[in-house]
Tab-separated table of C-alpha atoms in Angstrom:
chain	number	residue	atom	x	y	z
A	1	UNK	CA	-50.846	22.032	54.151
A	2	UNK	CA	-49.206	21.614	57.571
A	3	UNK	CA	-51.511	18.724	58.515
A	4	UNK	CA	-50.286	16.788	55.481
A	5	UNK	CA	-46.568	17.405	55.914
A	6	UNK	CA	-45.596	14.810	58.481
A	7	UNK	CA	-41.824	14.411	58.237
A	8	UNK	CA	-39.227	17.120	57.679
A	9	UNK	CA	-35.615	17.187	56.574
A	10	UNK	CA	-32.834	18.399	58.875
A	11	UNK	CA	-32.799	21.974	57.603
A	12	UNK	CA	-36.380	23.317	57.735
A	13	UNK	CA	-35.551	26.282	55.490
A	14	UNK	CA	-35.093	23.996	52.516
A	15	UNK	CA	-37.179	21.070	53.704
A	16	UNK	CA	-39.626	19.181	51.578
A	17	UNK	CA	-42.241	17.016	53.236
A	18	UNK	CA	-43.137	13.431	52.569
A	19	UNK	CA	-45.900	11.186	53.694
A	20	UNK	CA	-44.357	8.988	56.367
A	21	UNK	CA	-43.370	5.437	55.396
A	22	UNK	CA	-42.930	4.314	52.703
A	23	UNK	CA	-41.422	7.687	51.713
A	24	UNK	CA	-42.510	7.643	48.059
A	25	UNK	CA	-46.242	7.881	47.528
A	26	UNK	CA	-46.922	5.411	44.744
A	27	UNK	CA	-50.037	4.934	42.682
A	28	UNK	CA	-52.584	2.772	44.425
A	29	UNK	CA	-51.520	3.363	48.037
A	30	UNK	CA	-54.319	4.142	50.487
A	31	UNK	CA	-52.509	7.205	51.835
A	32	UNK	CA	-51.989	8.606	48.350
A	33	UNK	CA	-55.608	7.972	47.370
A	34	UNK	CA	-56.932	9.739	50.463
A	35	UNK	CA	-54.672	12.719	49.901
A	36	UNK	CA	-55.714	12.929	46.246
A	37	UNK	CA	-59.399	12.947	47.141
A	38	UNK	CA	-58.872	15.585	49.839
A	39	UNK	CA	-56.798	17.804	47.550
A	40	UNK	CA	-59.328	17.598	44.703
A	41	UNK	CA	-62.186	18.468	47.032
A	42	UNK	CA	-60.269	21.400	48.493
A	43	UNK	CA	-59.403	22.780	45.060
A	44	UNK	CA	-63.063	22.587	44.022
A	45	UNK	CA	-64.180	24.945	46.776
A	46	UNK	CA	-61.133	27.128	47.443
A	47	UNK	CA	-60.906	30.465	45.587
A	48	UNK	CA	-58.227	31.153	43.019
A	49	UNK	CA	-55.467	33.385	44.363
A	50	UNK	CA	-55.866	36.895	42.954
A	51	UNK	CA	-53.416	38.946	45.016
A	52	UNK	CA	-49.667	38.777	44.520
A	53	UNK	CA	-47.601	37.298	47.360
A	54	UNK	CA	-44.478	36.320	45.448
A	55	UNK	CA	-42.030	37.988	47.815
A	56	UNK	CA	-43.986	37.492	51.022
A	57	UNK	CA	-44.921	33.815	50.607
A	58	UNK	CA	-43.225	32.522	47.464
A	59	UNK	CA	-46.542	31.760	45.756
A	60	UNK	CA	-47.998	32.809	42.405
A	61	UNK	CA	-51.362	33.823	41.037
A	62	UNK	CA	-52.418	32.132	37.774
A	63	UNK	CA	-51.722	35.411	35.965
A	64	UNK	CA	-48.200	35.515	37.414
A	65	UNK	CA	-47.670	31.900	36.390
A	66	UNK	CA	-48.585	32.796	32.801
A	67	UNK	CA	-46.321	35.868	32.916
A	68	UNK	CA	-43.393	33.803	34.174
A	69	UNK	CA	-44.143	31.128	31.578
A	70	UNK	CA	-44.145	33.661	28.765
A	71	UNK	CA	-40.718	34.876	29.894
A	72	UNK	CA	-39.385	31.310	29.994
A	73	UNK	CA	-40.725	30.507	26.509
A	74	UNK	CA	-39.390	33.720	24.962
A	75	UNK	CA	-35.956	33.250	26.532
A	76	UNK	CA	-35.608	29.464	26.133
A	77	UNK	CA	-37.275	28.300	22.884
A	78	UNK	CA	-37.029	24.664	23.979
A	79	UNK	CA	-40.008	25.394	26.250
A	80	UNK	CA	-43.519	25.887	24.871
A	81	UNK	CA	-47.085	26.328	26.059
A	82	UNK	CA	-49.610	23.508	25.685
A	83	UNK	CA	-53.397	23.459	25.878
A	84	UNK	CA	-53.698	19.873	27.038
A	85	UNK	CA	-56.849	17.805	26.854
A	86	UNK	CA	-59.937	19.982	26.601
A	87	UNK	CA	-61.760	18.089	29.344
A	88	UNK	CA	-58.913	18.751	31.769
A	89	UNK	CA	-58.449	22.461	31.152
A	90	UNK	CA	-58.514	24.823	34.108
A	91	UNK	CA	-60.837	27.828	33.734
A	92	UNK	CA	-58.418	30.160	35.556
A	93	UNK	CA	-55.718	29.661	32.851
A	94	UNK	CA	-55.848	30.605	29.141
A	95	UNK	CA	-56.992	27.649	26.983
A	96	UNK	CA	-53.721	27.590	25.062
A	97	UNK	CA	-51.514	28.150	28.125
A	98	UNK	CA	-52.481	25.385	30.516
A	99	UNK	CA	-48.967	24.091	31.130
A	100	UNK	CA	-45.382	24.339	29.894
A	101	UNK	CA	-43.370	21.530	28.342
A	102	UNK	CA	-39.889	20.823	27.025
A	103	UNK	CA	-39.324	17.570	25.128
A	104	UNK	CA	-36.461	15.151	24.586
A	105	UNK	CA	-34.357	16.497	27.449
A	106	UNK	CA	-31.267	14.250	27.776
A	107	UNK	CA	-30.246	12.437	30.920
A	108	UNK	CA	-26.843	10.929	30.189
A	109	UNK	CA	-26.332	9.179	33.524
A	110	UNK	CA	-28.255	8.136	36.581
A	111	UNK	CA	-28.337	10.351	39.653
A	112	UNK	CA	-26.349	7.832	41.688
A	113	UNK	CA	-23.344	8.473	39.428
A	114	UNK	CA	-23.059	12.064	40.674
A	115	UNK	CA	-23.554	11.160	44.318
A	116	UNK	CA	-20.294	9.298	44.914
A	117	UNK	CA	-19.670	11.045	48.218
A	118	UNK	CA	-23.268	11.301	49.350
A	119	UNK	CA	-23.086	8.519	51.945
A	120	UNK	CA	-19.832	9.871	53.381
A	121	UNK	CA	-21.065	13.400	54.078
A	122	UNK	CA	-20.656	14.634	57.625
A	123	UNK	CA	-22.095	17.835	59.067
A	124	UNK	CA	-19.327	19.641	60.925
A	125	UNK	CA	-20.644	22.180	63.397
A	126	UNK	CA	-19.066	25.599	63.768
A	127	UNK	CA	-16.792	26.485	66.641
A	128	UNK	CA	-18.192	27.488	70.036
A	129	UNK	CA	-21.733	26.556	69.088
A	130	UNK	CA	-21.754	28.916	66.114
A	131	UNK	CA	-24.644	28.363	63.718
A	132	UNK	CA	-22.354	28.175	60.716
A	133	UNK	CA	-21.462	24.647	59.688
A	134	UNK	CA	-19.938	22.885	56.730
A	135	UNK	CA	-20.198	19.533	55.063
A	136	UNK	CA	-17.235	17.156	54.972
A	137	UNK	CA	-17.727	14.689	52.135
A	138	UNK	CA	-15.371	12.210	53.816
A	139	UNK	CA	-14.653	11.664	57.484
A	140	UNK	CA	-11.291	13.011	58.582
A	141	UNK	CA	-9.185	11.358	61.225
A	142	UNK	CA	-6.944	13.180	63.656
A	143	UNK	CA	-4.056	13.307	61.209
A	144	UNK	CA	-6.223	15.073	58.643
A	145	UNK	CA	-6.405	12.209	56.154
A	146	UNK	CA	-9.645	10.724	54.997
A	147	UNK	CA	-10.818	7.695	56.899
A	148	UNK	CA	-10.600	4.575	54.818
A	149	UNK	CA	-8.086	6.163	52.445
A	150	UNK	CA	-5.037	4.027	51.596
A	151	UNK	CA	-1.899	4.892	53.537
A	152	UNK	CA	0.895	6.463	51.538
A	153	UNK	CA	3.656	3.997	50.748
A	154	UNK	CA	6.991	4.964	52.232
A	155	UNK	CA	9.430	5.748	49.449
A	156	UNK	CA	13.054	4.960	50.286
A	157	UNK	CA	15.648	7.657	49.868
A	158	UNK	CA	17.703	7.625	46.687
A	159	UNK	CA	20.815	7.886	48.835
A	160	UNK	CA	19.971	4.893	51.001
A	161	UNK	CA	21.593	2.199	48.830
A	162	UNK	CA	21.756	-1.383	50.148
A	163	UNK	CA	25.096	-2.541	51.469
A	164	UNK	CA	27.491	-3.300	48.640
A	165	UNK	CA	25.240	-1.878	45.910
A	166	UNK	CA	26.435	0.616	43.337
A	167	UNK	CA	24.737	3.906	42.568
A	168	UNK	CA	22.773	2.113	39.860
A	169	UNK	CA	21.310	-0.224	42.467
A	170	UNK	CA	23.121	-3.325	41.149
A	171	UNK	CA	25.313	-5.409	43.450
A	172	UNK	CA	28.632	-6.249	41.765
A	173	UNK	CA	28.456	-9.772	43.176
A	174	UNK	CA	25.323	-10.400	41.098
A	175	UNK	CA	27.014	-9.694	37.746
A	176	UNK	CA	27.069	-13.420	36.937
A	177	UNK	CA	23.290	-13.480	37.034
A	178	UNK	CA	22.970	-10.885	34.254
A	179	UNK	CA	22.623	-12.611	30.866
A	180	UNK	CA	24.996	-11.654	28.065
A	181	UNK	CA	23.272	-10.257	24.982
A	182	UNK	CA	25.757	-12.183	22.849
A	183	UNK	CA	24.032	-15.379	23.948
A	184	UNK	CA	20.938	-14.254	22.044
A	185	UNK	CA	22.675	-13.348	18.746
A	186	UNK	CA	21.529	-15.533	15.868
A	187	UNK	CA	22.384	-15.797	12.238
A	188	UNK	CA	19.894	-13.956	10.050
A	189	UNK	CA	19.989	-16.842	7.612
A	190	UNK	CA	18.677	-19.277	10.214
A	191	UNK	CA	15.689	-17.069	11.206
A	192	UNK	CA	12.287	-18.049	9.833
A	193	UNK	CA	10.402	-15.407	7.834
A	194	UNK	CA	7.769	-13.531	9.816
A	195	UNK	CA	4.202	-13.427	8.564
A	196	UNK	CA	3.175	-9.881	9.484
A	197	UNK	CA	-0.488	-10.684	8.884
A	198	UNK	CA	-0.322	-13.314	11.617
A	199	UNK	CA	1.083	-10.887	14.169
A	200	UNK	CA	-1.337	-9.703	16.862
A	201	UNK	CA	-2.855	-6.275	16.385
A	202	UNK	CA	-1.050	-3.395	18.072
A	203	UNK	CA	-4.395	-1.791	18.922
A	204	UNK	CA	-5.948	-2.312	22.331
A	205	UNK	CA	-9.675	-2.885	22.237
A	206	UNK	CA	-11.510	-1.969	25.434
A	207	UNK	CA	-14.602	-4.016	26.088
A	208	UNK	CA	-17.178	-3.501	28.767
A	209	UNK	CA	-19.888	-5.833	29.989
A	210	UNK	CA	-23.284	-5.006	28.561
A	211	UNK	CA	-24.736	-4.451	32.041
A	212	UNK	CA	-22.256	-1.640	32.755
A	213	UNK	CA	-23.170	0.485	29.729
A	214	UNK	CA	-25.195	3.539	30.768
A	215	UNK	CA	-28.052	4.112	28.368
A	216	UNK	CA	-29.060	7.669	27.525
A	217	UNK	CA	-32.560	8.556	28.570
A	218	UNK	CA	-34.715	11.452	27.459
A	219	UNK	CA	-37.498	13.180	29.311
A	220	UNK	CA	-40.506	15.313	28.585
A	221	UNK	CA	-40.612	17.825	31.445
A	222	UNK	CA	-43.803	19.732	32.047
A	223	UNK	CA	-44.667	22.488	34.505
A	224	UNK	CA	-48.233	22.900	35.681
A	225	UNK	CA	-49.872	25.368	38.043
A	226	UNK	CA	-51.008	23.788	41.297
A	227	UNK	CA	-54.061	25.633	42.578
A	228	UNK	CA	-53.891	24.092	46.060
A	229	UNK	CA	-50.236	24.976	46.737
A	230	UNK	CA	-50.301	28.052	44.437
A	231	UNK	CA	-46.917	27.174	42.925
A	232	UNK	CA	-45.558	25.517	39.788
A	233	UNK	CA	-45.246	21.737	39.791
A	234	UNK	CA	-42.874	19.639	37.645
A	235	UNK	CA	-43.783	16.331	35.989
A	236	UNK	CA	-41.347	13.797	34.500
A	237	UNK	CA	-42.231	11.451	31.644
A	238	UNK	CA	-39.198	9.510	30.451
A	239	UNK	CA	-38.037	7.293	27.589
A	240	UNK	CA	-35.212	4.818	27.330
A	241	UNK	CA	-32.632	4.727	24.533
A	242	UNK	CA	-35.102	2.941	22.234
A	243	UNK	CA	-37.787	5.605	22.913
A	244	UNK	CA	-39.810	3.143	24.959
A	245	UNK	CA	-41.657	4.952	27.766
A	246	UNK	CA	-40.171	4.398	31.208
A	247	UNK	CA	-42.287	3.246	34.094
A	248	UNK	CA	-42.890	6.238	36.386
A	249	UNK	CA	-40.982	4.480	39.164
A	250	UNK	CA	-37.904	4.285	36.897
A	251	UNK	CA	-37.730	8.077	36.893
A	252	UNK	CA	-36.656	7.820	40.528
A	253	UNK	CA	-33.255	6.667	39.235
A	254	UNK	CA	-32.762	10.185	37.847
A	255	UNK	CA	-33.758	11.930	41.058
A	256	UNK	CA	-31.217	12.584	43.795
A	257	UNK	CA	-31.158	9.848	46.407
A	258	UNK	CA	-32.533	11.928	49.275
A	259	UNK	CA	-35.338	13.514	47.288
A	260	UNK	CA	-36.368	10.313	45.512
A	261	UNK	CA	-37.207	8.859	48.904
A	262	UNK	CA	-39.125	11.871	50.152
A	263	UNK	CA	-40.552	14.207	47.502
A	264	UNK	CA	-41.484	12.258	44.380
A	265	UNK	CA	-45.028	11.038	43.813
A	266	UNK	CA	-46.512	9.024	40.950
A	267	UNK	CA	-49.850	10.437	39.843
A	268	UNK	CA	-52.009	11.143	36.826
A	269	UNK	CA	-50.874	14.230	34.929
A	270	UNK	CA	-53.492	16.983	35.425
A	271	UNK	CA	-53.642	17.821	31.702
A	272	UNK	CA	-52.924	14.471	30.035
A	273	UNK	CA	-54.074	10.905	30.536
A	274	UNK	CA	-50.685	9.549	31.558
A	275	UNK	CA	-49.073	8.422	34.781
A	276	UNK	CA	-45.986	10.501	35.531
A	277	UNK	CA	-43.508	11.087	38.310
A	278	UNK	CA	-43.894	14.460	39.959
A	279	UNK	CA	-41.885	16.483	42.450
A	280	UNK	CA	-44.355	17.194	45.224
A	281	UNK	CA	-44.924	20.946	45.707
A	282	UNK	CA	-45.874	21.068	49.387
A	283	UNK	CA	-42.766	23.079	50.275
A	284	UNK	CA	-42.050	24.847	46.966
A	285	UNK	CA	-43.454	28.133	48.277
A	286	UNK	CA	-41.250	28.251	51.376
A	287	UNK	CA	-38.150	27.384	49.361
A	288	UNK	CA	-38.921	30.049	46.751
A	289	UNK	CA	-39.532	32.601	49.490
A	290	UNK	CA	-36.149	31.807	51.019
A	291	UNK	CA	-34.369	32.023	47.657
A	292	UNK	CA	-36.002	35.401	46.994
A	293	UNK	CA	-34.794	36.650	50.376
A	294	UNK	CA	-31.283	35.485	49.540
A	295	UNK	CA	-31.393	37.423	46.260
A	296	UNK	CA	-32.573	40.528	48.064
A	297	UNK	CA	-29.832	40.192	50.672
A	298	UNK	CA	-27.291	39.926	47.842
A	299	UNK	CA	-28.418	43.205	46.309
A	300	UNK	CA	-30.633	41.793	43.537
A	301	UNK	CA	-34.311	42.488	43.196
A	302	UNK	CA	-36.335	39.285	42.540
A	303	UNK	CA	-38.852	39.674	39.729
A	304	UNK	CA	-42.006	37.649	39.398
A	305	UNK	CA	-41.548	37.235	35.634
A	306	UNK	CA	-38.263	35.429	36.403
A	307	UNK	CA	-39.867	33.116	38.962
A	308	UNK	CA	-39.553	29.998	36.808
A	309	UNK	CA	-35.832	30.512	36.214
A	310	UNK	CA	-35.257	30.597	39.958
A	311	UNK	CA	-37.609	27.644	40.344
A	312	UNK	CA	-35.741	25.536	37.765
A	313	UNK	CA	-32.392	26.373	39.321
A	314	UNK	CA	-33.727	25.084	42.633
A	315	UNK	CA	-34.975	21.873	40.988
A	316	UNK	CA	-31.495	21.237	39.582
A	317	UNK	CA	-30.523	19.855	42.985
A	318	UNK	CA	-33.379	17.353	42.844
A	319	UNK	CA	-32.938	16.131	39.256
A	320	UNK	CA	-29.207	16.782	38.727
A	321	UNK	CA	-28.711	14.705	35.570
A	322	UNK	CA	-31.704	15.935	33.547
A	323	UNK	CA	-30.260	18.738	31.434
A	324	UNK	CA	-33.195	21.059	30.870
A	325	UNK	CA	-32.757	24.655	29.733
A	326	UNK	CA	-32.895	27.611	32.124
A	327	UNK	CA	-30.077	29.705	30.678
A	328	UNK	CA	-30.771	33.052	32.264
A	329	UNK	CA	-29.383	34.851	35.280
A	330	UNK	CA	-32.083	35.852	37.740
A	331	UNK	CA	-32.331	39.057	39.707
A	332	UNK	CA	-31.052	41.265	36.870
């Protein structure tokens, strides 16, 4: 896999590779076609993993994938096993457990809506060359205020009255400019009757341009087993508000900005004759290995049957607005 992964993110521990420029491998590109042919040929001759290396490498055997899938289905009923098209079934998986799917998962807003501060993030290094660092979502100037933030308006003191003004703020010399309410008194008999029906409504009606209305999308999310990378792989097939299928490229709008440019590919689903957006798995194993080590360091013992819960939590950073179900604490 290292020969394929050409470009890496800043932090290699949680990096995910992409295929040079353009960053998203789209259907029909020469680079994507060559990689697909190579991967298919490699899978045809490479053996199926039979020994567990969940903790050591972050990978799964097909049996472990089924075990983790069974745990996900039993815990979260929104997920279910599917057999897929018979011609596309993999012999190393049970016929009725080829992949997992959850349908009609809502996505109420686009990923850009939750990335307001993404472009303003700044990595602040630790003191004295320390490895620890933190992210400042807005640049800070020397005074500690955010750059570009409006300056606070100076509020005058309540005691600093203008010369000659009273405590109420009114200059006695300006009394002649204040109208007398008696000038506005009228005889009730001379007033015309008021047609209450003709009065404007007291309700305020908020209108918004049609282009600014965010339409709710839904997704069918599926998880397959990737024999080449020996990890799960997620596929996104979306619908708009009218249940019209989205183009695979439109799914990029629901992927975080950084990952949409680097980790999403558009390919044929391995168990269905559809084009779908997929989160490329070339670094899933290393990320899962790191997350398992973090659990162990925190005093929890990672379990292979809970692999998919940890996996889906990790994917939440990539597809932050797609509200799929993974309601279980891992490492317990």
